[in-house]
Coordinates of C-alpha atoms (C1' of nucleotides) in Angstrom, one line a residue:
Chain O
M22 CA -74.1 -46.8 -66.8
S23 CA -74.1 -43.2 -66.0
R24 CA -72.2 -41.8 -63.4
V25 CA -73.4 -42.2 -60.0
R26 CA -75.0 -39.2 -58.4
V27 CA -76.7 -39.0 -55.0
R28 CA -78.1 -36.4 -53.1
F29 CA -79.0 -35.2 -49.5
A30 CA -82.0 -32.9 -49.7
P31 CA -82.9 -31.4 -46.1
S32 CA -85.1 -28.6 -45.4
P33 CA -83.5 -25.8 -43.6
T34 CA -85.7 -25.9 -40.4
G35 CA -83.7 -26.6 -37.5
G36 CA -81.1 -29.0 -35.9
L37 CA -80.0 -31.9 -38.0
H38 CA -81.0 -35.2 -36.1
L39 CA -79.5 -38.6 -35.9
G40 CA -81.8 -39.8 -38.8
G41 CA -80.9 -36.8 -41.1
M42 CA -77.2 -37.4 -40.3
R43 CA -77.4 -41.2 -41.2
T44 CA -79.2 -40.2 -44.6
V45 CA -76.3 -37.9 -45.3
L46 CA -73.9 -40.8 -44.4
Y47 CA -75.4 -43.4 -46.4
N48 CA -75.5 -41.1 -49.5
Y49 CA -72.0 -40.2 -48.9
L50 CA -70.7 -44.0 -48.6
F51 CA -72.6 -44.9 -51.6
A52 CA -71.3 -42.1 -53.7
K53 CA -67.7 -42.5 -52.8
K54 CA -68.0 -46.2 -53.0
H55 CA -69.1 -45.9 -56.6
G56 CA -67.0 -42.9 -57.4
G57 CA -69.8 -40.7 -57.9
D58 CA -71.0 -37.2 -56.8
F59 CA -72.6 -36.3 -53.4
V60 CA -74.7 -33.4 -53.9
L61 CA -76.5 -31.3 -51.2
R62 CA -79.5 -29.5 -52.2
I63 CA -81.6 -27.2 -49.9
E64 CA -85.2 -27.7 -49.9
D65 CA -86.4 -24.5 -48.9
T66 CA -89.6 -24.0 -50.6
D67 CA -91.7 -23.7 -47.6
Q68 CA -91.1 -20.1 -46.8
T69 CA -93.1 -20.1 -43.7
R70 CA -90.9 -22.6 -42.1
F71 CA -87.5 -21.0 -43.0
V72 CA -85.2 -20.8 -40.0
A73 CA -82.3 -18.3 -40.1
G74 CA -79.0 -20.1 -39.9
A75 CA -80.4 -23.7 -40.5
E76 CA -78.4 -23.9 -43.9
E77 CA -75.2 -23.0 -42.5
Y78 CA -75.8 -25.2 -39.4
I79 CA -76.1 -28.3 -42.0
F80 CA -72.9 -27.3 -43.6
N81 CA -71.2 -27.3 -40.2
C82 CA -72.5 -30.6 -39.4
L83 CA -71.4 -32.2 -42.7
E84 CA -68.1 -30.8 -42.3
W85 CA -67.6 -31.8 -38.7
C86 CA -68.1 -35.5 -40.0
G87 CA -65.9 -34.9 -43.1
M88 CA -68.7 -35.4 -45.4
T89 CA -68.3 -32.3 -47.7
P90 CA -70.6 -32.3 -50.6
D91 CA -69.1 -32.4 -54.0
E92 CA -71.9 -29.9 -55.1
S93 CA -73.7 -27.4 -53.2
S94 CA -74.9 -24.0 -52.7
R95 CA -71.2 -23.2 -51.8
K96 CA -69.5 -25.1 -54.2
E97 CA -71.6 -24.8 -57.5
G98 CA -71.3 -27.7 -60.0
A99 CA -73.0 -27.8 -63.4
Y100 CA -76.4 -28.3 -62.0
G101 CA -77.3 -25.2 -60.0
P102 CA -78.5 -23.4 -58.2
Y103 CA -78.7 -25.8 -55.3
R104 CA -81.3 -24.0 -53.5
Q105 CA -84.7 -24.7 -54.4
S106 CA -86.1 -21.1 -53.5
E107 CA -83.5 -20.0 -56.1
R108 CA -84.9 -22.6 -58.6
K109 CA -88.4 -21.2 -58.4
A110 CA -88.7 -20.2 -62.1
I111 CA -87.7 -23.6 -63.3
Y112 CA -90.8 -25.4 -61.8
G113 CA -93.7 -23.6 -63.1
Q114 CA -93.2 -24.8 -66.7
Y115 CA -93.3 -28.4 -65.8
A116 CA -96.6 -27.9 -63.9
E117 CA -97.9 -26.4 -66.9
Q118 CA -96.7 -29.0 -69.0
L119 CA -98.6 -31.5 -66.9
V120 CA -101.7 -29.5 -67.1
K121 CA -101.3 -29.5 -71.1
S122 CA -100.9 -33.2 -71.1
G123 CA -103.9 -33.8 -68.8
H124 CA -102.2 -34.9 -65.8
A125 CA -102.7 -32.0 -63.8
Y126 CA -105.3 -29.2 -63.2
Y127 CA -105.8 -26.0 -61.8
A128 CA -107.7 -25.5 -58.6
F129 CA -108.9 -22.4 -57.0
D130 CA -110.3 -23.8 -53.7
T131 CA -109.8 -21.5 -50.8
P132 CA -108.4 -22.9 -47.6
E133 CA -111.8 -22.7 -46.1
A134 CA -113.2 -24.5 -49.0
L135 CA -110.8 -27.4 -48.5
E136 CA -111.7 -27.5 -44.9
Q137 CA -115.1 -27.4 -45.5
M138 CA -114.6 -30.4 -47.9
R139 CA -113.0 -32.3 -45.1
I140 CA -115.7 -31.8 -42.6
Q141 CA -118.4 -32.6 -45.1
Y142 CA -117.0 -35.9 -46.3
K143 CA -115.7 -36.8 -43.0
T144 CA -117.1 -40.0 -41.8
E145 CA -116.4 -42.6 -39.1
K146 CA -115.0 -44.9 -41.9
N147 CA -113.1 -42.2 -43.6
P148 CA -111.7 -39.7 -40.8
S149 CA -109.5 -37.8 -43.3
P150 CA -111.1 -37.3 -46.7
M151 CA -108.8 -36.7 -49.6
Y152 CA -109.0 -34.5 -52.6
D153 CA -109.4 -37.4 -54.8
A154 CA -111.0 -38.5 -58.2
K155 CA -114.4 -38.4 -56.5
V156 CA -114.2 -35.3 -54.6
R157 CA -112.4 -33.3 -57.4
Q158 CA -115.7 -33.2 -59.2
Y159 CA -117.3 -31.1 -56.6
M160 CA -114.6 -28.6 -56.2
S161 CA -113.4 -25.6 -58.0
N162 CA -110.9 -26.5 -60.5
S163 CA -110.3 -26.5 -64.1
L164 CA -112.0 -29.9 -64.5
T165 CA -115.2 -28.5 -63.2
C166 CA -115.3 -25.1 -64.4
S167 CA -115.8 -24.2 -67.9
P168 CA -112.8 -22.8 -69.9
E169 CA -114.6 -19.4 -69.8
E170 CA -115.0 -19.5 -65.9
V171 CA -111.4 -20.6 -65.7
Q172 CA -110.3 -17.6 -67.9
R173 CA -112.3 -15.4 -65.6
L174 CA -110.8 -16.6 -62.5
F175 CA -107.3 -16.2 -63.9
E176 CA -108.2 -12.7 -64.9
A177 CA -109.7 -11.8 -61.5
K178 CA -106.1 -13.1 -60.2
T179 CA -107.9 -15.7 -58.2
P180 CA -105.2 -17.7 -56.1
Y181 CA -104.8 -21.2 -57.5
V182 CA -102.5 -24.2 -57.2
I183 CA -101.8 -26.8 -59.6
R184 CA -102.9 -30.2 -58.5
M185 CA -101.8 -33.7 -59.9
K186 CA -104.7 -35.5 -61.4
M187 CA -104.2 -39.1 -59.9
P188 CA -105.4 -41.7 -62.5
E189 CA -108.1 -44.3 -61.3
N190 CA -107.8 -47.9 -61.0
E191 CA -104.1 -48.1 -61.6
T192 CA -101.5 -50.0 -59.6
V193 CA -98.1 -48.2 -59.5
S194 CA -95.3 -50.3 -58.4
F195 CA -91.5 -49.9 -58.2
T196 CA -88.4 -51.9 -56.7
D197 CA -87.0 -50.5 -53.6
M198 CA -83.2 -51.3 -53.3
I199 CA -83.9 -52.3 -49.5
R200 CA -87.5 -53.4 -49.6
G201 CA -88.0 -54.8 -53.0
E202 CA -91.1 -54.7 -54.9
I203 CA -93.7 -52.4 -53.5
S204 CA -97.0 -51.4 -55.1
F205 CA -99.9 -49.1 -54.6
D206 CA -103.5 -48.4 -55.8
T207 CA -103.8 -45.1 -57.4
N208 CA -107.4 -44.8 -55.9
L209 CA -105.9 -44.4 -52.5
V210 CA -103.7 -41.6 -53.3
D211 CA -105.0 -38.1 -53.4
D212 CA -104.4 -35.2 -56.1
K213 CA -101.4 -33.8 -54.4
V214 CA -100.6 -30.1 -54.7
L215 CA -97.8 -29.9 -57.2
L216 CA -97.4 -25.8 -57.5
K217 CA -98.5 -23.7 -54.5
S218 CA -100.4 -20.5 -54.8
D219 CA -97.1 -18.7 -54.2
G220 CA -95.5 -20.2 -57.2
M221 CA -93.3 -22.5 -55.3
P222 CA -93.3 -26.1 -56.0
T223 CA -94.2 -28.5 -53.2
Y224 CA -91.9 -31.2 -52.3
H225 CA -93.4 -33.6 -54.8
L226 CA -92.8 -31.6 -57.9
A227 CA -89.4 -30.2 -56.6
V228 CA -87.8 -33.5 -56.1
V229 CA -88.8 -35.1 -59.3
V230 CA -87.8 -31.9 -61.3
D231 CA -84.5 -31.5 -59.4
D232 CA -83.7 -35.0 -59.2
Y233 CA -84.1 -35.1 -63.0
L234 CA -82.2 -31.8 -63.7
M235 CA -79.5 -32.8 -61.4
K236 CA -79.1 -36.3 -63.0
I237 CA -79.5 -38.1 -59.7
T238 CA -79.1 -41.9 -60.1
H239 CA -80.0 -42.9 -56.7
A240 CA -82.4 -41.3 -54.3
F241 CA -82.2 -42.5 -50.7
R242 CA -84.5 -40.9 -48.1
G243 CA -86.3 -41.7 -45.1
E244 CA -89.1 -44.3 -44.9
E245 CA -91.6 -41.6 -44.1
W246 CA -91.8 -40.9 -47.9
L247 CA -92.8 -44.3 -48.9
P248 CA -96.5 -43.6 -49.2
S249 CA -95.8 -40.7 -51.6
A250 CA -93.7 -42.8 -53.8
P251 CA -96.5 -43.4 -56.4
V252 CA -97.0 -39.7 -56.6
H253 CA -93.2 -39.3 -57.6
L254 CA -93.3 -42.3 -59.8
L255 CA -96.2 -41.1 -61.9
L256 CA -94.6 -37.6 -62.2
W257 CA -91.5 -39.1 -63.5
Q258 CA -93.6 -40.9 -66.1
Y259 CA -96.0 -38.1 -66.9
L260 CA -93.1 -35.6 -67.5
G261 CA -91.7 -38.3 -69.8
W262 CA -88.5 -39.1 -67.9
K263 CA -89.4 -42.6 -66.9
D264 CA -86.0 -43.9 -68.3
A265 CA -84.0 -41.5 -66.1
M266 CA -85.7 -42.1 -62.9
P267 CA -83.4 -42.9 -60.0
Q268 CA -83.2 -46.0 -58.0
W269 CA -85.0 -45.5 -54.8
A270 CA -84.0 -46.8 -51.4
H271 CA -86.3 -45.7 -48.2
L272 CA -84.4 -45.8 -45.3
P273 CA -85.6 -47.3 -41.9
L274 CA -86.6 -44.9 -39.2
I275 CA -84.3 -44.5 -36.1
L276 CA -86.5 -45.2 -32.8
K277 CA -86.6 -43.8 -29.4
P278 CA -84.8 -46.2 -27.0
D279 CA -87.8 -46.7 -24.7
G280 CA -91.2 -47.4 -25.9
N281 CA -92.1 -46.9 -29.6
G282 CA -92.1 -44.2 -32.0
K283 CA -89.5 -42.0 -34.1
L284 CA -86.8 -40.5 -32.1
S285 CA -87.3 -36.8 -31.3
K286 CA -85.4 -34.1 -29.9
R287 CA -87.9 -34.4 -27.0
D288 CA -86.7 -37.8 -26.2
G289 CA -83.0 -36.7 -25.9
D290 CA -84.0 -34.1 -23.5
R291 CA -86.2 -36.8 -21.5
L292 CA -83.4 -39.3 -21.7
G293 CA -80.2 -37.1 -21.4
F294 CA -78.7 -37.7 -24.6
P295 CA -78.1 -35.7 -27.9
V296 CA -80.1 -36.1 -30.9
F297 CA -78.7 -33.3 -33.0
A298 CA -75.2 -33.6 -34.5
M299 CA -74.1 -30.4 -33.2
N300 CA -75.4 -27.7 -30.9
W301 CA -78.4 -25.9 -32.2
Q302 CA -80.0 -22.6 -30.9
D303 CA -83.4 -21.8 -32.4
P304 CA -83.2 -18.2 -33.5
K305 CA -86.9 -17.6 -32.5
T306 CA -87.2 -19.2 -29.3
G307 CA -83.7 -19.1 -28.3
E308 CA -84.1 -22.7 -27.1
H309 CA -80.5 -24.2 -26.9
T310 CA -80.1 -28.0 -27.9
E311 CA -76.7 -29.8 -27.2
G312 CA -75.2 -31.8 -30.1
F313 CA -73.2 -35.0 -30.3
K314 CA -70.2 -32.9 -31.0
E315 CA -70.2 -30.8 -28.1
K316 CA -71.2 -33.6 -25.6
G317 CA -67.9 -34.9 -26.4
F318 CA -68.1 -37.2 -29.3
L319 CA -65.5 -37.8 -31.8
P320 CA -66.9 -37.6 -35.5
E321 CA -65.2 -40.8 -36.4
A322 CA -67.1 -42.5 -33.7
F323 CA -70.3 -40.7 -34.3
I324 CA -70.1 -42.0 -37.8
N325 CA -69.2 -45.5 -37.0
M326 CA -72.2 -45.7 -34.7
L327 CA -74.4 -44.3 -37.1
A328 CA -73.5 -46.4 -39.9
L329 CA -74.3 -49.4 -37.8
L330 CA -77.8 -48.3 -36.6
G331 CA -79.6 -50.1 -39.4
W332 CA -76.9 -51.6 -41.5
S333 CA -74.7 -54.4 -40.8
S334 CA -71.8 -55.7 -42.9
G335 CA -72.5 -59.3 -42.1
K336 CA -69.3 -59.5 -40.5
E337 CA -68.3 -59.5 -36.8
Q338 CA -66.4 -56.4 -37.3
E339 CA -67.9 -53.6 -35.5
L340 CA -65.2 -50.8 -35.7
F341 CA -64.9 -49.1 -39.2
S342 CA -62.8 -46.2 -40.4
I343 CA -64.6 -44.1 -42.9
E344 CA -62.5 -45.8 -45.6
E345 CA -63.4 -49.3 -44.4
L346 CA -67.1 -48.1 -44.4
I347 CA -66.9 -46.9 -48.0
E348 CA -65.4 -49.9 -48.9
T349 CA -67.9 -52.5 -47.1
F350 CA -71.1 -50.3 -47.4
S351 CA -73.9 -51.6 -49.4
I352 CA -77.4 -50.2 -49.5
E353 CA -79.0 -53.4 -50.1
Q354 CA -77.8 -54.6 -46.7
V355 CA -79.6 -51.9 -45.0
H356 CA -82.3 -53.1 -42.8
K357 CA -85.9 -52.9 -43.3
G358 CA -86.9 -52.4 -39.8
G359 CA -86.5 -49.2 -37.6
A360 CA -83.6 -49.4 -35.0
K361 CA -83.9 -48.1 -31.5
F362 CA -81.1 -45.7 -30.7
D363 CA -78.9 -47.1 -27.9
Y364 CA -77.0 -44.3 -26.2
E365 CA -74.9 -46.7 -23.9
K366 CA -73.8 -48.5 -27.4
A367 CA -73.0 -44.9 -28.9
K368 CA -71.0 -44.1 -25.8
W369 CA -68.9 -47.6 -26.4
F370 CA -68.2 -46.6 -29.8
N371 CA -66.7 -43.2 -28.6
H372 CA -64.8 -44.8 -26.0
C373 CA -63.3 -47.0 -28.5
Y374 CA -62.2 -44.1 -30.6
I375 CA -60.7 -42.1 -27.7
Q376 CA -58.7 -45.3 -27.0
K377 CA -57.3 -45.1 -30.7
Q378 CA -56.4 -41.4 -30.6
Q379 CA -53.2 -40.3 -30.3
N380 CA -52.6 -38.5 -26.7
E381 CA -51.5 -35.4 -28.4
Q382 CA -54.7 -34.9 -30.3
L383 CA -56.7 -36.0 -27.3
A384 CA -54.9 -33.2 -25.4
V385 CA -56.1 -30.7 -27.9
L386 CA -59.6 -32.0 -27.9
M387 CA -60.0 -32.1 -24.2
Q388 CA -58.8 -28.7 -23.7
S389 CA -62.1 -27.0 -23.9
F390 CA -63.2 -29.4 -21.1
I391 CA -60.6 -27.8 -18.4
K392 CA -62.5 -25.6 -16.0
T393 CA -59.7 -23.9 -14.6
E394 CA -58.4 -20.6 -15.5
K395 CA -54.8 -21.8 -15.4
K396 CA -52.8 -22.6 -18.7
Y397 CA -51.0 -25.8 -18.9
P398 CA -48.1 -26.8 -21.2
S399 CA -49.0 -29.4 -23.9
D400 CA -46.7 -31.9 -22.9
Y401 CA -48.7 -31.9 -19.4
L402 CA -52.1 -32.2 -21.1
V403 CA -50.7 -35.0 -23.3
K404 CA -49.5 -37.1 -20.2
V405 CA -52.7 -36.3 -18.5
A406 CA -54.8 -37.8 -21.7
G407 CA -52.6 -40.8 -21.7
L408 CA -53.4 -41.5 -18.0
I409 CA -57.1 -40.9 -18.0
K410 CA -58.3 -41.7 -21.6
E411 CA -59.4 -45.3 -21.0
R412 CA -61.6 -44.1 -18.3
C413 CA -63.5 -41.7 -20.6
H414 CA -66.4 -42.5 -22.8
L415 CA -67.0 -38.8 -23.7
L416 CA -64.5 -36.1 -24.1
S417 CA -66.5 -34.3 -21.5
D418 CA -65.8 -36.9 -19.0
F419 CA -62.0 -35.7 -19.2
W420 CA -62.7 -33.3 -16.3
A421 CA -64.6 -35.6 -13.8
Q422 CA -61.8 -38.2 -14.4
G423 CA -58.9 -36.0 -14.4
H424 CA -59.6 -32.6 -12.5
F425 CA -57.2 -33.5 -9.9
F426 CA -54.5 -32.8 -12.3
F427 CA -55.3 -29.3 -12.6
E428 CA -56.8 -28.2 -9.2
T429 CA -56.5 -29.3 -5.5
P430 CA -59.4 -31.6 -5.2
A431 CA -62.2 -31.6 -2.6
I432 CA -61.6 -34.5 -0.4
E433 CA -65.1 -36.4 -1.0
E434 CA -64.0 -39.5 0.7
L435 CA -62.4 -38.1 3.8
Q436 CA -64.6 -40.4 5.9
A437 CA -63.2 -43.5 4.4
I438 CA -59.8 -42.2 5.5
K439 CA -61.2 -41.1 9.1
D440 CA -62.7 -44.4 9.7
K441 CA -59.6 -46.3 9.9
W442 CA -57.1 -43.4 11.0
N443 CA -54.7 -44.2 13.7
T444 CA -51.5 -42.6 15.0
D445 CA -49.4 -45.3 13.2
K446 CA -50.8 -44.2 9.8
A447 CA -50.3 -40.3 10.7
A448 CA -46.7 -41.3 11.5
F449 CA -46.5 -42.9 8.2
F450 CA -47.4 -39.8 6.2
I451 CA -45.6 -37.4 8.5
T452 CA -42.3 -39.3 8.1
W453 CA -42.7 -40.2 4.4
T454 CA -43.3 -36.5 3.5
V455 CA -40.2 -35.7 5.4
A456 CA -38.3 -38.4 3.3
L457 CA -39.8 -37.1 0.3
N458 CA -38.7 -33.6 0.7
S459 CA -35.2 -34.8 -0.2
V460 CA -36.2 -36.6 -3.2
T461 CA -34.6 -35.0 -6.2
D462 CA -35.6 -37.3 -9.1
W463 CA -39.3 -37.0 -8.7
S464 CA -40.5 -40.0 -10.7
H465 CA -42.9 -42.6 -10.5
D466 CA -40.3 -45.3 -9.7
I467 CA -38.7 -43.4 -7.2
L468 CA -41.8 -42.6 -5.5
E469 CA -43.1 -46.1 -5.2
Q470 CA -39.7 -47.1 -4.2
S471 CA -39.7 -44.6 -1.4
F472 CA -43.3 -45.5 -0.3
N473 CA -42.5 -49.3 -0.2
A474 CA -39.4 -48.7 1.8
Q475 CA -41.6 -46.4 4.3
V476 CA -44.2 -49.4 4.3
V477 CA -41.4 -51.8 5.3
A478 CA -39.8 -49.6 8.0
T479 CA -43.1 -48.9 9.8
G480 CA -44.5 -52.6 9.4
L481 CA -47.8 -51.4 8.1
K482 CA -49.7 -53.1 5.3
K483 CA -49.4 -51.4 1.8
G484 CA -52.9 -51.5 1.2
E485 CA -53.6 -49.5 4.4
V486 CA -51.9 -46.5 3.4
M487 CA -52.3 -46.7 -0.3
L488 CA -55.9 -46.0 -0.3
P489 CA -55.6 -42.9 2.0
L490 CA -52.8 -41.6 -0.1
R491 CA -55.1 -41.9 -3.3
I492 CA -57.9 -40.1 -1.7
M493 CA -55.6 -37.3 -0.5
L494 CA -54.3 -36.9 -4.2
V495 CA -57.4 -37.5 -5.9
G496 CA -60.2 -36.7 -3.5
G497 CA -61.9 -40.2 -4.1
K498 CA -61.6 -43.8 -4.9
Y499 CA -60.9 -43.5 -8.6
G500 CA -58.3 -42.6 -11.2
P501 CA -54.7 -43.9 -12.6
G502 CA -52.0 -45.1 -10.3
V503 CA -51.2 -43.0 -7.4
F504 CA -47.4 -42.8 -8.2
D505 CA -48.3 -41.5 -11.8
I506 CA -50.5 -38.9 -10.4
A507 CA -47.9 -37.7 -7.9
A508 CA -45.1 -37.7 -10.4
L509 CA -47.2 -35.6 -12.7
I510 CA -48.5 -33.2 -10.3
G511 CA -45.2 -32.5 -8.8
K512 CA -43.3 -32.6 -5.5
E513 CA -44.8 -29.4 -4.1
E514 CA -48.4 -30.0 -4.8
T515 CA -48.2 -33.7 -3.8
L516 CA -46.8 -32.7 -0.4
Y517 CA -49.2 -30.2 -0.1
R518 CA -52.2 -32.4 -0.5
I519 CA -50.8 -34.9 1.8
Q520 CA -50.3 -32.4 4.6
Q521 CA -53.7 -30.8 3.9
V522 CA -55.5 -33.8 4.7
V523 CA -53.4 -35.2 7.3
Q524 CA -54.2 -32.0 9.2
Q525 CA -57.9 -32.6 9.1
L526 CA -57.6 -36.0 10.6
Chain H
rG25 C1' -110.7 -45.6 -40.4
rG26 C1' -107.7 -46.4 -44.9
rC27 C1' -103.2 -47.4 -47.2
rG28 C1' -97.8 -48.5 -46.9
rC29 C1' -93.8 -50.5 -44.3
rG30 C1' -92.0 -53.5 -40.6
rU31 C1' -91.4 -57.6 -36.4
rU32 C1' -84.5 -62.8 -34.1
rG33 C1' -82.2 -61.9 -26.4
rG34 C1' -83.4 -55.5 -22.7
rU35 C1' -80.6 -52.9 -27.3
rC36 C1' -78.0 -53.3 -32.3
rA37 C1' -77.5 -57.5 -34.9
rA38 C1' -75.6 -62.8 -38.1
rU39 C1' -78.4 -66.5 -40.5
rC40 C1' -80.3 -66.1 -47.2
rG41 C1' -84.2 -74.0 -45.8
rG42 C1' -80.1 -78.2 -41.9
rC43 C1' -79.6 -74.2 -35.6
rU44 C1' -76.8 -77.5 -30.2
rA45 C1' -79.7 -69.6 -33.5
rA46 C1' -73.1 -65.9 -34.1
rG47 C1' -71.2 -61.5 -32.5
rA48 C1' -71.4 -56.7 -29.9
rC49 C1' -73.6 -53.1 -26.2
rG50 C1' -75.8 -53.4 -21.4
rC51 C1' -76.2 -56.6 -17.1
rC52 C1' -74.2 -60.5 -13.5
rU53 C1' -70.0 -63.6 -11.3
rC54 C1' -64.8 -64.4 -11.2
rC55 C1' -59.4 -63.2 -12.2
rC56 C1' -56.2 -59.2 -12.8
rU57 C1' -55.1 -54.2 -10.2
rU58 C1' -54.4 -52.9 -2.5
rU59 C1' -58.7 -47.4 -6.2
rC60 C1' -61.4 -46.5 -10.7
rA61 C1' -60.9 -48.0 -15.5
rC62 C1' -58.7 -51.3 -19.1
rG63 C1' -57.9 -56.3 -20.0
rG64 C1' -58.9 -61.7 -19.4
rA65 C1' -62.5 -66.0 -18.0
rG66 C1' -67.6 -67.3 -17.4
rG67 C1' -73.1 -66.3 -17.2
rA68 C1' -78.3 -65.1 -17.6
rA69 C1' -81.2 -63.6 -21.7
rU70 C1' -83.8 -64.3 -28.1
rG71 C1' -87.0 -66.3 -33.5
rA72 C1' -94.9 -61.9 -31.9
rC73 C1' -98.8 -65.8 -32.8
rG74 C1' -101.6 -69.3 -35.7
rG75 C1' -101.9 -72.2 -40.1
rG76 C1' -99.7 -74.0 -44.3
rU77 C1' -95.4 -75.8 -48.0
rU78 C1' -91.2 -79.1 -46.9
rC79 C1' -87.5 -84.8 -45.2
rG80 C1' -86.5 -80.4 -42.5
rA81 C1' -88.6 -73.4 -41.3
rC82 C1' -85.8 -68.0 -37.8
rU83 C1' -85.4 -68.5 -43.0
rC84 C1' -90.7 -69.5 -48.2
rC85 C1' -96.4 -68.6 -48.4
rC86 C1' -101.1 -67.1 -46.0
rG87 C1' -103.6 -65.0 -42.0
rU88 C1' -103.8 -62.7 -37.1
rA89 C1' -101.7 -59.5 -33.6
rC90 C1' -98.6 -55.7 -32.3
rG91 C1' -95.6 -51.5 -33.9
rU92 C1' -94.7 -47.6 -37.0
rG93 C1' -95.3 -44.2 -41.2
rC94 C1' -98.4 -41.6 -44.6
rU95 C1' -103.3 -39.6 -45.0
rA96 C1' -101.4 -30.4 -45.5
rC97 C1' -101.0 -25.1 -50.5
rC98 C1' -94.7 -29.3 -44.4
rA99 C1' -90.8 -31.6 -45.8

RNA sequence: GGCGCGUUGGUCAAUCGGCUAAGACGCCUCCCUUUCACGGAGGAAUGACGGGUUCGACUCCCGUACGUGCUACCA
């Protein structure tokens, strides 16, 4: 069998969403598992939808996840160029070849004529008429015009497209790697435009030609492409490449968490979670969309979560390293049905990966979330990371969970102390801070011993003074052990915080 | 409307004719922790519906319903 070659073929039109990233992942895993090549091909045949920066953005997203293509516009292999706009000259000849063999024809219909046709043939039973075998005989094309007329139109530089001539009464079928046997009736498929009037191919011609020329062996794409599969199948056949056709797999959709339908950027905005892999700013509207990366996701967690959204290994294991995914993944085990995206579960994955992460690395990752000007030594950050990591689902939780390591906190829960405050407690803290003043070995154990001794000496219950102490140091009822916190923030700051609060009571 | 595809707890899902239907997320209770979290122990919650086939069906077949995708000189 020939070397496995797969491709991810996005249009550079905007942010890369979950569905797109998952398509990349499955392609990548499949390629690596079979020792094949992972190709990135930019499908920029629609010049009206071109968005500046979108291609670079795609590269950035793949890089963040460590899924670098083996061949791409940045790393030319033997099958370039990898940008369809730069391959424009290639497609025309194949379209012409199809015209010669009788599988395609020139069509001169203006946009107005097409619209007119759709209105004319529209009925209640057929709300969207197709340019098909019946309709094409009433349109302006090389099937209805005489050769002389066609010649005249060419000479007059009349804009034209090349349309595929769909056969009548045929059944086209193929085996999808996920869904099995699928078949279509050609009477229900229209004469797709293959080559546009600007000389650019449409997706239909371009995928087939490029997949052939790039020797793609397996083609994975979203389920939304299923209805046009017969067009592609026939093209492979008419171009005489049937034996080289890749195996197809149509991936299920990723659905919105509530209600029904395909997950869209809007849902993320509405429900408060990212949909794009990384931050994306639309150059035209200036609209900014937060990505998983900037939201505080670790790429390993993001990938793990994505892999299991529509695929299952069949085992109980849920945490997979990229190597394990490559080892375990199989396209046949991808589900047929769409999966609703669950942000809570996504955060759970991230939480797991944060726990696995070394404190040293976490400290570096968390740095961008510190909101104070002051710089802290890295070993301080490492200690903080170790103390609060288990409370974080996102890297961005770092601040909410550990801000008091970097600033004197506002006392949110002052009332909780006030309610049960009395002179005994006030005396406790005053005498304890005095005792603390002479402590030289400022460590967790010493602090705890000192505190316990003071509790015994005053006859108070430990719990009565523990909670106030926590609130004095943290501002609220949360966070790591109080003596850990005190030990880390240091003597001066600890005493300062206690005194500040005691004064307010 | 037509065509395609899909349908196991709230969500992700296991099962490839033997089910008293795994597991995970989330939720609830309890334990641990004089905070929160982590961890531990429990709990509630599932085969869209109707027909077949079969000793036996969540698993196979057929209908129905529902959902979703497509139906552009967009991908």
